[in-house]
Amino acid sequence: MNKSQTVESIGFSGLLTVAFIVLKLTGYIDWSWWWVTIPIWGPAALVLAIGLMLWIMGTIVVMAEPPMKKKAQKK
């Protein structure tokens, strides 16, 4: 029988968040809580910002294209 084992770890951003929180609570850093928690919300904010920029650029490209001419229909 095979028993599969799943190992879950905290990951780099989780470890960085814990380290920043510990440093903030012990007084070694005097950062705003926004900067202390950036490893949690930073990647999501970056993805949203890139997506928003791509959407805006796509909208500009579509709006800048000249309208398509309709073909004359033969009767």
Rosetta silent file (secondary structure, phi, psi, omega in degrees, C-alpha in Angstrom):
SEQUENCE: MNKSQTVESIGFSGLLTVAFIVLKLTGYIDWSWWWVTIPIWGPAALVLAIGLMLWIMGTIVVMAEPPMKKKAQKK
SCORE:     score description
SCORE:     0.000 S_00000001
   1 L     0.000  138.638  176.290    0.000    0.000    0.000 S_00000001
   2 L  -100.220  127.227  174.541    1.140    3.492   -0.825 S_00000001
   3 L  -107.283  118.231  178.790    0.506    6.179    1.691 S_00000001
   4 L   -87.825  136.837  179.896    0.795    9.611    0.210 S_00000001
   5 L  -112.367  134.044  177.530    2.063   12.276    2.491 S_00000001
   6 L  -110.028  124.959  178.791    1.274   15.903    1.999 S_00000001
   7 L  -111.428  120.238  177.998    3.674   18.426    3.409 S_00000001
   8 L  -110.504  134.637  179.493    2.418   21.962    3.630 S_00000001
   9 L  -122.030  169.494 -175.273    4.759   24.791    4.439 S_00000001
  10 L   -75.021  -28.316 -179.410    4.285   28.449    5.189 S_00000001
  11 H    84.249  167.263 -175.840    6.064   29.656    2.053 S_00000001
  12 H   -66.511  -46.713 -177.370    8.372   32.593    1.526 S_00000001
  13 H   -67.029  -34.612  176.520    5.764   35.352    1.729 S_00000001
  14 H   -66.824  -41.484  178.022    4.236   33.858    4.869 S_00000001
  15 H   -65.312  -40.925  178.337    7.633   33.606    6.514 S_00000001
  16 H   -64.043  -40.328  177.986    8.439   37.173    5.499 S_00000001
  17 H   -62.355  -46.652  178.755    5.122   38.377    6.935 S_00000001
  18 H   -60.842  -43.054  179.900    5.764   36.627   10.246 S_00000001
  19 H   -62.796  -44.583  179.244    9.284   38.083   10.372 S_00000001
  20 H   -63.089  -40.137 -179.784    8.012   41.618    9.665 S_00000001
  21 H   -65.340  -43.521  178.960    5.292   41.299   12.326 S_00000001
  22 H   -62.497  -43.919  179.382    7.786   40.056   14.916 S_00000001
  23 H   -64.588  -36.820  178.809   10.188   42.887   14.071 S_00000001
  24 H   -67.972  -45.525 -177.172    7.354   45.432   14.290 S_00000001
  25 H   -70.091  -27.749  178.282    6.071   44.133   17.636 S_00000001
  26 H   -87.993   -5.764  175.250    9.559   44.021   19.149 S_00000001
  27 L    88.296    8.660  179.721   10.292   47.566   18.030 S_00000001
  28 L   -74.775  -27.648  175.551   13.157   46.823   15.625 S_00000001
  29 L  -124.497  147.604 -179.195   11.306   48.445   12.730 S_00000001
  30 L  -117.899   49.465 -179.004    9.038   51.464   12.848 S_00000001
  31 L   -88.495  160.458  171.058    7.092   50.806    9.651 S_00000001
  32 L   -68.345  153.622  178.099    3.420   51.352    9.039 S_00000001
  33 H   -63.715  -24.688  175.690    1.286   48.228    9.320 S_00000001
  34 H   -60.599  -43.225 -179.622    0.570   48.599    5.575 S_00000001
  35 H   -75.038  -31.459  179.219    4.251   47.923    4.844 S_00000001
  36 H   -66.221  -36.481 -176.965    4.501   45.159    7.425 S_00000001
  37 L   -95.884   10.329 -178.568    1.654   43.242    5.789 S_00000001
  38 H   -60.385  -31.316  176.641    2.721   43.870    2.176 S_00000001
  39 H   -63.050  -19.786  179.273    3.824   40.227    1.620 S_00000001
  40 H   -82.385  -51.656 -173.370    0.162   39.254    2.140 S_00000001
  41 H  -100.940  -12.248 -177.727   -1.619   41.755   -0.100 S_00000001
  42 H   -60.211  -50.219 -179.720    1.233   42.951   -2.326 S_00000001
  43 H   -61.328  -39.296  178.308    1.174   40.147   -4.924 S_00000001
  44 H   -66.840  -39.327  177.754   -2.600   40.412   -5.347 S_00000001
  45 H   -65.055  -38.312  178.696   -2.369   44.193   -5.712 S_00000001
  46 H   -65.252  -44.125  178.360    0.366   43.781   -8.324 S_00000001
  47 H   -63.015  -43.300  178.214   -1.699   41.305  -10.353 S_00000001
  48 H   -63.903  -40.298  179.423   -4.737   43.597  -10.181 S_00000001
  49 H   -65.255  -43.044  178.175   -2.677   46.624  -11.230 S_00000001
  50 H   -65.180  -42.976  177.338   -1.187   44.785  -14.214 S_00000001
  51 H   -61.358  -41.292  178.471   -4.623   43.489  -15.216 S_00000001
  52 H   -64.600  -42.444  178.289   -6.099   46.981  -15.001 S_00000001
  53 H   -63.935  -41.292  178.210   -3.305   48.423  -17.138 S_00000001
  54 H   -64.419  -40.433  178.660   -3.769   45.697  -19.766 S_00000001
  55 H   -63.630  -44.038  179.149   -7.531   46.300  -19.816 S_00000001
  56 H   -63.835  -44.313  179.490   -7.031   50.060  -20.237 S_00000001
  57 H   -64.267  -39.964  177.206   -4.484   49.540  -23.033 S_00000001
  58 H   -63.627  -40.325  177.688   -6.803   47.080  -24.779 S_00000001
  59 H   -64.173  -41.313  178.934   -9.681   49.529  -24.546 S_00000001
  60 H   -63.865  -42.580  179.882   -7.526   52.301  -26.013 S_00000001
  61 H   -63.640  -43.925 -179.217   -6.444   50.067  -28.906 S_00000001
  62 H   -66.562  -39.748 -179.349  -10.022   49.035  -29.680 S_00000001
  63 H   -71.251  -27.906 -177.257  -11.282   52.620  -29.492 S_00000001
  64 H   -80.405  -18.542  179.644   -8.431   53.879  -31.716 S_00000001
  65 L   -68.565  139.562  177.087   -9.212   51.461  -34.570 S_00000001
  66 L   -69.235  150.656 -179.576  -11.186   53.001  -37.399 S_00000001
  67 L   -65.582  147.475  179.933  -14.708   51.634  -37.792 S_00000001
  68 L   -74.737  139.501  178.509  -15.106   48.815  -40.287 S_00000001
  69 L   -81.268  138.878  177.560  -16.768   49.736  -43.570 S_00000001
  70 L   -80.884  138.142  178.365  -19.897   47.827  -44.416 S_00000001
  71 L   -77.614  140.633  177.671  -19.829   45.999  -47.715 S_00000001
  72 L   -69.868  132.395  179.627  -22.468   47.017  -50.228 S_00000001
  73 L   -88.164  135.336  178.774  -25.036   44.296  -50.646 S_00000001
  74 L   -90.579  141.435  178.720  -25.904   43.249  -54.170 S_00000001
  75 L  -110.261    0.000    0.000  -29.541   42.686  -55.089 S_00000001
